[in-house]
Coordinates of C-alpha atoms and ligand atoms in Angstrom, one line a residue:
M1 CA -42.2 -32.8 -3.6
N2 CA -41.2 -32.4 -7.3
K3 CA -42.8 -28.9 -7.4
F4 CA -40.4 -27.9 -4.5
K5 CA -37.4 -29.4 -6.3
C6 CA -38.0 -27.5 -9.6
L7 CA -38.7 -24.3 -7.5
K8 CA -35.3 -24.7 -5.8
S9 CA -33.5 -25.2 -9.1
T10 CA -35.2 -22.2 -10.7
F11 CA -34.2 -20.1 -7.6
S12 CA -30.6 -21.1 -7.7
L13 CA -30.5 -20.5 -11.5
L14 CA -31.9 -17.1 -10.8
Q15 CA -29.2 -16.5 -8.2
V16 CA -26.4 -17.5 -10.6
T17 CA -27.8 -15.3 -13.4
I18 CA -28.1 -12.3 -11.0
M19 CA -24.5 -12.9 -9.9
A20 CA -23.3 -13.4 -13.5
K21 CA -25.3 -10.4 -14.6
R22 CA -23.8 -8.3 -11.7
N23 CA -20.2 -9.4 -12.5
L24 CA -20.7 -8.7 -16.2
A25 CA -22.3 -5.4 -15.5
D26 CA -19.5 -4.6 -13.1
Y27 CA -17.1 -3.9 -15.9
K28 CA -19.6 -1.8 -17.9
T29 CA -21.0 -0.1 -14.9
F30 CA -17.5 0.5 -13.5
N31 CA -16.3 2.1 -16.7
R32 CA -19.2 4.4 -16.7
V33 CA -18.7 5.4 -13.1
L34 CA -14.9 5.8 -13.8
E35 CA -15.4 8.1 -16.8
E36 CA -18.0 10.2 -15.0
S37 CA -15.9 10.6 -11.8
K38 CA -14.2 14.0 -11.4
I39 CA -12.2 13.2 -8.2
I40 CA -10.8 9.7 -8.1
V41 CA -8.6 8.4 -5.2
A42 CA -6.7 5.1 -5.1
L43 CA -5.6 3.6 -1.8
T44 CA -2.8 1.1 -2.4
G45 CA -1.1 -1.5 -0.2
A46 CA 1.7 -4.0 -0.4
G47 CA -0.2 -6.1 -3.0
V48 CA 0.4 -3.5 -5.7
S49 CA 4.1 -4.1 -5.3
A50 CA 4.0 -7.9 -5.0
E51 CA 4.5 -8.4 -8.7
S52 CA 7.6 -6.2 -8.5
G53 CA 9.1 -8.8 -6.2
I54 CA 8.5 -6.9 -2.9
G55 CA 7.0 -9.2 -0.2
T56 CA 3.7 -8.2 1.4
F57 CA 3.3 -7.9 5.1
R58 CA 0.8 -10.7 5.6
G59 CA 2.1 -12.8 2.7
P60 CA 5.1 -15.2 2.7
G61 CA 7.4 -12.1 2.5
G62 CA 6.2 -10.8 5.9
L63 CA 9.1 -12.3 7.8
W64 CA 12.7 -11.1 7.9
R65 CA 14.9 -13.7 9.6
T66 CA 12.8 -14.8 12.5
H67 CA 11.1 -11.3 12.9
R68 CA 7.7 -10.3 11.8
A69 CA 7.9 -7.0 9.9
V70 CA 5.3 -5.5 12.2
D71 CA 7.6 -6.3 15.3
L72 CA 10.6 -4.5 13.8
A73 CA 8.5 -1.6 12.5
S74 CA 8.1 -0.2 16.0
P75 CA 9.7 2.6 18.1
L76 CA 10.2 0.0 20.9
A77 CA 12.2 -2.3 18.6
F78 CA 14.4 0.7 17.5
R79 CA 15.0 1.8 21.1
A80 CA 15.9 -1.8 22.1
N81 CA 18.2 -2.6 19.1
P82 CA 18.7 0.3 16.5
A83 CA 21.4 -1.7 14.7
L84 CA 19.0 -4.6 14.0
V85 CA 16.2 -2.3 12.8
W86 CA 18.6 -0.5 10.6
E87 CA 19.8 -3.8 9.2
F88 CA 16.1 -4.7 8.4
Y89 CA 15.5 -1.3 6.7
H90 CA 18.8 -1.6 4.8
W91 CA 17.5 -4.9 3.4
R92 CA 14.1 -3.2 2.6
R93 CA 16.0 -0.4 0.8
E94 CA 18.1 -2.9 -1.2
V95 CA 15.0 -4.8 -2.3
A96 CA 13.0 -1.7 -3.2
F97 CA 15.9 0.0 -5.1
A98 CA 16.4 -3.2 -7.1
A99 CA 12.7 -3.5 -7.9
H100 CA 10.9 -2.0 -10.9
P101 CA 7.3 -0.7 -11.1
N102 CA 4.9 -3.3 -12.6
N103 CA 1.9 -2.9 -14.9
G104 CA -0.3 -2.1 -11.9
H105 CA 1.9 0.9 -11.0
I106 CA 2.2 2.0 -14.6
A107 CA -1.6 1.7 -15.3
L108 CA -2.3 4.0 -12.3
A109 CA 0.3 6.5 -13.5
K110 CA -1.0 6.6 -17.1
Y111 CA -4.6 6.9 -15.9
E112 CA -3.6 9.9 -13.7
K113 CA -2.1 11.6 -16.8
K114 CA -5.3 10.9 -18.8
C115 CA -7.4 12.5 -15.9
K116 CA -5.0 15.5 -15.9
E117 CA -5.6 16.1 -19.6
Q118 CA -9.4 15.9 -19.0
G119 CA -9.3 18.3 -16.0
R120 CA -10.1 15.5 -13.6
S121 CA -8.1 14.7 -10.4
F122 CA -6.6 11.3 -9.7
T123 CA -4.6 10.8 -6.5
I124 CA -2.8 7.8 -5.0
I125 CA -2.9 7.4 -1.2
T126 CA -0.3 4.7 -0.5
Q127 CA 0.7 2.7 2.5
N128 CA 3.8 1.6 0.7
V129 CA 7.2 3.0 1.5
D130 CA 9.0 1.6 -1.6
G131 CA 8.6 4.7 -3.9
L132 CA 7.5 2.6 -6.9
H133 CA 4.5 4.7 -7.7
R134 CA 6.7 7.8 -8.2
R135 CA 9.2 5.7 -10.3
A136 CA 6.2 4.6 -12.4
G137 CA 5.5 8.3 -13.2
S138 CA 2.6 9.0 -10.8
E139 CA 2.7 12.6 -9.5
N140 CA -0.2 13.0 -7.1
I141 CA 1.0 10.7 -4.3
I142 CA 0.3 10.8 -0.6
E143 CA 2.8 8.6 1.3
L144 CA 0.9 7.8 4.5
H145 CA 3.6 5.8 6.1
G146 CA 6.8 7.5 4.9
N147 CA 9.5 6.5 2.4
L148 CA 12.6 4.2 2.5
T149 CA 14.8 6.9 0.8
K150 CA 14.3 9.4 3.7
V151 CA 15.6 9.5 7.3
I152 CA 14.7 11.7 10.2
C153 CA 17.0 12.7 13.1
T154 CA 16.2 11.2 16.5
K155 CA 17.3 14.5 18.1
C156 CA 16.6 17.6 15.9
K157 CA 13.9 15.9 13.7
F158 CA 15.8 17.1 10.5
I159 CA 14.3 15.1 7.6
E160 CA 16.6 14.3 4.6
V161 CA 16.7 12.1 1.5
K162 CA 19.5 9.5 1.5
E163 CA 19.5 7.4 -1.6
N164 CA 23.1 6.3 -1.3
N165 CA 23.2 2.5 -0.9
P166 CA 24.4 1.3 1.5
I167 CA 23.3 4.3 3.6
C168 CA 26.4 3.9 5.7
E169 CA 29.6 1.7 5.4
A170 CA 28.7 -0.5 8.4
L171 CA 25.6 -1.8 6.6
R172 CA 27.5 -2.8 3.4
G173 CA 26.7 -6.5 2.7
R174 CA 24.4 -6.7 5.7
G175 CA 20.7 -7.5 6.0
D176 CA 20.7 -10.9 4.4
P177 CA 17.3 -12.5 5.6
S178 CA 18.8 -16.0 5.6
Q179 CA 21.3 -15.2 8.3
K180 CA 20.6 -15.5 12.0
D181 CA 21.0 -12.4 14.2
A182 CA 23.4 -14.3 16.4
D183 CA 25.7 -15.1 13.5
V184 CA 26.3 -11.4 12.4
P185 CA 28.5 -9.0 14.4
E186 CA 26.6 -6.2 16.2
I187 CA 27.0 -2.8 14.5
P188 CA 28.2 -0.1 17.0
L189 CA 25.7 2.8 17.5
S190 CA 28.5 5.2 16.4
E191 CA 28.6 3.6 13.0
L192 CA 24.8 3.8 12.3
P193 CA 23.3 6.5 9.9
K194 CA 23.8 10.1 11.3
C195 CA 21.8 13.3 10.9
S196 CA 23.6 15.6 8.5
A197 CA 22.4 18.6 10.5
C198 CA 23.5 17.7 14.1
G199 CA 25.3 14.4 13.8
A200 CA 22.9 12.5 16.1
L201 CA 21.5 9.1 15.3
A202 CA 19.1 9.1 12.3
R203 CA 16.2 6.7 11.9
P204 CA 14.2 5.6 8.8
Y205 CA 11.5 8.2 8.0
I206 CA 8.8 5.6 8.3
V207 CA 5.6 5.7 10.5
W208 CA 6.0 2.7 12.8
F209 CA 3.1 0.9 14.6
G210 CA 2.0 2.9 17.6
E211 CA 3.2 6.1 16.1
S212 CA 0.9 8.8 14.7
L213 CA 0.9 9.8 11.1
D214 CA 2.1 13.2 10.0
P215 CA -1.0 15.4 10.7
D216 CA -0.7 17.4 7.4
I217 CA -0.4 14.2 5.4
L218 CA -3.4 12.7 7.3
D219 CA -5.4 15.9 6.6
Q220 CA -4.6 15.8 2.9
A221 CA -5.8 12.1 2.8
R222 CA -8.9 12.8 4.8
T223 CA -9.9 15.7 2.6
L224 CA -9.7 13.5 -0.5
V225 CA -11.7 10.7 1.3
E226 CA -14.4 13.3 2.2
T227 CA -14.7 14.7 -1.4
C228 CA -13.9 11.9 -3.9
D229 CA -16.5 10.5 -6.4
L230 CA -14.8 7.1 -6.6
F231 CA -12.5 5.3 -4.3
L232 CA -10.2 2.4 -5.5
V233 CA -8.9 -0.1 -2.9
I234 CA -5.9 -1.8 -4.4
G235 CA -3.8 -4.7 -3.0
T236 CA -4.4 -4.0 0.7
S237 CA -5.8 -6.3 3.5
S238 CA -7.5 -3.2 5.0
V239 CA -6.4 -4.1 8.6
V240 CA -4.1 -1.2 9.5
Y241 CA -5.6 2.1 10.7
P242 CA -6.2 4.9 10.0
A243 CA -5.8 3.8 6.3
A244 CA -8.4 1.0 6.8
S245 CA -11.0 3.5 7.9
F246 CA -11.0 5.4 4.6
A247 CA -13.1 3.0 2.3
P248 CA -15.8 2.5 4.9
F249 CA -16.0 6.3 5.2
V250 CA -16.5 6.6 1.4
V251 CA -19.2 3.9 1.5
E252 CA -21.0 5.8 4.3
R253 CA -20.9 8.9 2.0
G254 CA -22.8 6.7 -0.5
K255 CA -20.0 6.9 -3.1
P256 CA -18.7 3.8 -5.0
V257 CA -15.7 1.8 -3.8
A258 CA -14.0 -0.6 -6.2
E259 CA -11.6 -3.2 -4.8
F260 CA -8.7 -4.8 -6.7
N261 CA -7.3 -7.8 -4.8
I262 CA -5.9 -11.3 -5.6
D263 CA -8.5 -12.6 -3.2
E264 CA -11.7 -13.9 -4.8
E265 CA -13.9 -12.6 -1.9
P266 CA -14.3 -8.8 -1.4
A267 CA -12.9 -7.5 1.9
S268 CA -16.3 -5.9 2.4
A269 CA -19.8 -6.6 1.1
N270 CA -20.3 -2.8 1.0
F271 CA -17.9 -2.4 -1.9
Q272 CA -19.8 -1.8 -5.2
F273 CA -17.1 -3.4 -7.3
H274 CA -14.6 -6.2 -6.7
F275 CA -12.1 -7.2 -9.3
P276 CA -10.3 -10.4 -8.3
G277 CA -6.8 -11.3 -9.5
K278 CA -3.4 -9.8 -9.7
C279 CA -3.7 -6.0 -10.0
G280 CA -0.8 -6.0 -12.5
S281 CA -3.4 -7.5 -14.9
T282 CA -6.8 -6.2 -13.5
L283 CA -5.8 -2.5 -13.3
P284 CA -4.7 -2.0 -17.0
K285 CA -7.9 -3.9 -18.1
T286 CA -10.4 -2.0 -15.9
L287 CA -8.7 1.4 -16.4
G288 CA -8.6 0.8 -20.1
I289 CA -4.8 1.4 -20.2
D290 CA -2.6 -0.2 -22.9
I291 CA 0.7 -1.0 -21.3
Ligands
LIG1 C1 -1.7 5.3 14.8 C2 5.4 1.4 7.6 C3 -2.2 6.7 16.6 C4 6.4 0.4 8.2 C5 3.2 0.7 8.4 C6 -7.9 1.2 15.5 C7 -8.2 -0.1 15.6 C8 -7.2 -1.1 15.8 C9 -5.8 -0.8 15.9 C10 -5.5 0.6 15.7 C11 -6.5 1.5 15.5 N1 -5.9 2.7 15.4 C12 -4.5 2.5 15.5 C13 -4.3 1.2 15.7 C14 -3.0 0.6 15.9 C15 -2.3 0.3 14.5 C16 -3.1 -0.7 13.7 O1 -3.8 -0.3 12.8 N2 -2.8 -1.9 14.0 C17 -3.4 -3.0 13.2 C18 -2.4 -4.1 13.0 C19 -4.6 -3.5 13.8 N3 -2.1 1.6 13.7 C20 -1.1 2.3 14.0 O2 -0.3 2.1 14.9 C21 -0.9 3.6 13.2 N4 -0.7 4.7 14.1 O3 -2.9 4.9 14.6 O4 -1.3 6.2 15.7 C22 -2.5 5.6 17.5 C23 -1.5 4.8 18.0 C24 -1.9 3.8 18.8 C25 -3.2 3.5 19.2 C26 -4.2 4.4 18.7 C27 -3.9 5.4 17.8 C28 0.3 3.5 12.3 C29 0.1 2.5 11.3 C30 1.3 2.5 10.3 C31 2.3 1.5 10.6 N5 3.3 1.4 9.5 N6 4.1 0.7 7.4 C32 7.1 -0.4 7.2 O5 6.7 -0.5 6.1 O6 8.2 -0.9 7.6 S1 1.8 -0.3 8.2 C33 2.2 -1.5 7.0 O7 1.3 -2.6 7.3 C34 1.9 -1.0 5.6 O8 2.3 0.3 5.3 C35 0.4 -1.3 5.5 O9 -0.3 -0.2 6.0 C36 0.3 -2.5 6.4 C37 0.3 -3.8 5.6 O10 -0.9 -3.9 5.0 P1 -1.0 -4.1 3.4 O11 -0.2 -3.1 2.7 O12 -2.5 -4.2 3.1 O13 -0.3 -5.5 3.1 P2 -0.8 -6.9 3.5 O14 0.4 -7.8 3.3 O15 -1.5 -6.9 4.8 O16 -1.9 -7.3 2.4 C38 -1.6 -7.3 1.1 C39 -2.9 -7.5 0.3 O17 -2.6 -7.5 -1.1 C40 -3.7 -8.8 0.7 O18 -5.0 -8.5 0.8 C41 -3.4 -9.7 -0.6 O19 -4.5 -10.5 -0.8 C42 -3.3 -8.6 -1.7 N7 -2.4 -9.0 -2.8 C43 -1.2 -9.7 -2.8 N8 -0.7 -9.8 -4.0 C44 -1.5 -9.1 -4.8 C45 -2.6 -8.6 -4.1 N9 -3.6 -7.9 -4.6 C46 -3.6 -7.7 -5.9 N10 -2.6 -8.1 -6.8 C47 -1.5 -8.8 -6.2 N11 -0.6 -9.2 -7.1
LIG2 ZN1 19.8 16.1 13.9

């Protein structure tokens, strides 16, 4: 009986040391892999903007009034009530325009610059539409799901940047999440944002659920996923496709994936590295960037 007990304790001690050894090595090993990589890709999600005060989709910020963001981010919702969806995106624009890049965004931008000086490539593939990576100084950015500063015409498909806030007079002072839909007057269709080319109704240039991504943008992203040496997965729950298919594809290629997420547990056991904690702190540390 005693022999079995001490065997058990030795085994669990062994387990802990391996884990501890692996975690420790993670930083050293990660740094070696990072410095040796020529083509690095970082996939980012709402978590990288959380410390800038922008709510995540599945976190507490995922609700606007009584609506789930995923329910309003759909062509059906826009067809049914374009004024309500515009009021939602007007609020998202106000929040994003008032926000500032955090140390996570800045570390990624600075590391991109370092790579450029060393003749290596560093590209961000983002699911975020808040534009904070560009404002942090990143240049190589693929915006998979669009951008809040852009609109597209529902008729002639003309795409234009509209950074004026509010985007139209009828949305001034609107969008307050604490209000109830019933308590705010309906905005007539004629007063919603218009296409500068043909005057028809314009909609946010955002990829909504059930809509395909821009094929050129998807191709650019897929080419990087197929050729990168190292793939970083930052602040994303990895549930929305096709973005969620990228990291498993890199794992299948036998290339290292490193995850940065507030969650203690890695989203996948196949990721070689997992750095738990707020990415505003873990990214500068692991990328060796002084902020
Ligand atoms: C399409 C713009 C062709 C809108 C967005 C295959 C299987 C199953 C379903 C599908 C499939 N293929 C297609 C689908 C349907 C659908 C889909 O994936 N559904 C999911 C819900 C299952 N995909 C589509 O519809 C796509 N189109 O495939 O077209 C087609 C169509 C139909 C059917 C077949 C094929 C279009 C998807 C794009 C939709 N638009 N955004 C807007 O922003 O308003 S997606 C939107 O949600 C975001 O862009 C992002 O992609 C996603 C939210 O995810 P995250 O960013 O990860 O945010 P989340 O809150 O979930 O997680 C935050 C994470 O950060 C957490 O892990 C948290 O722990 C962590 N975190 C928090 N704070 C911190 C932190 N980490 C570090 N530091 C911190 N401080
Ligand atoms: Zn038009």
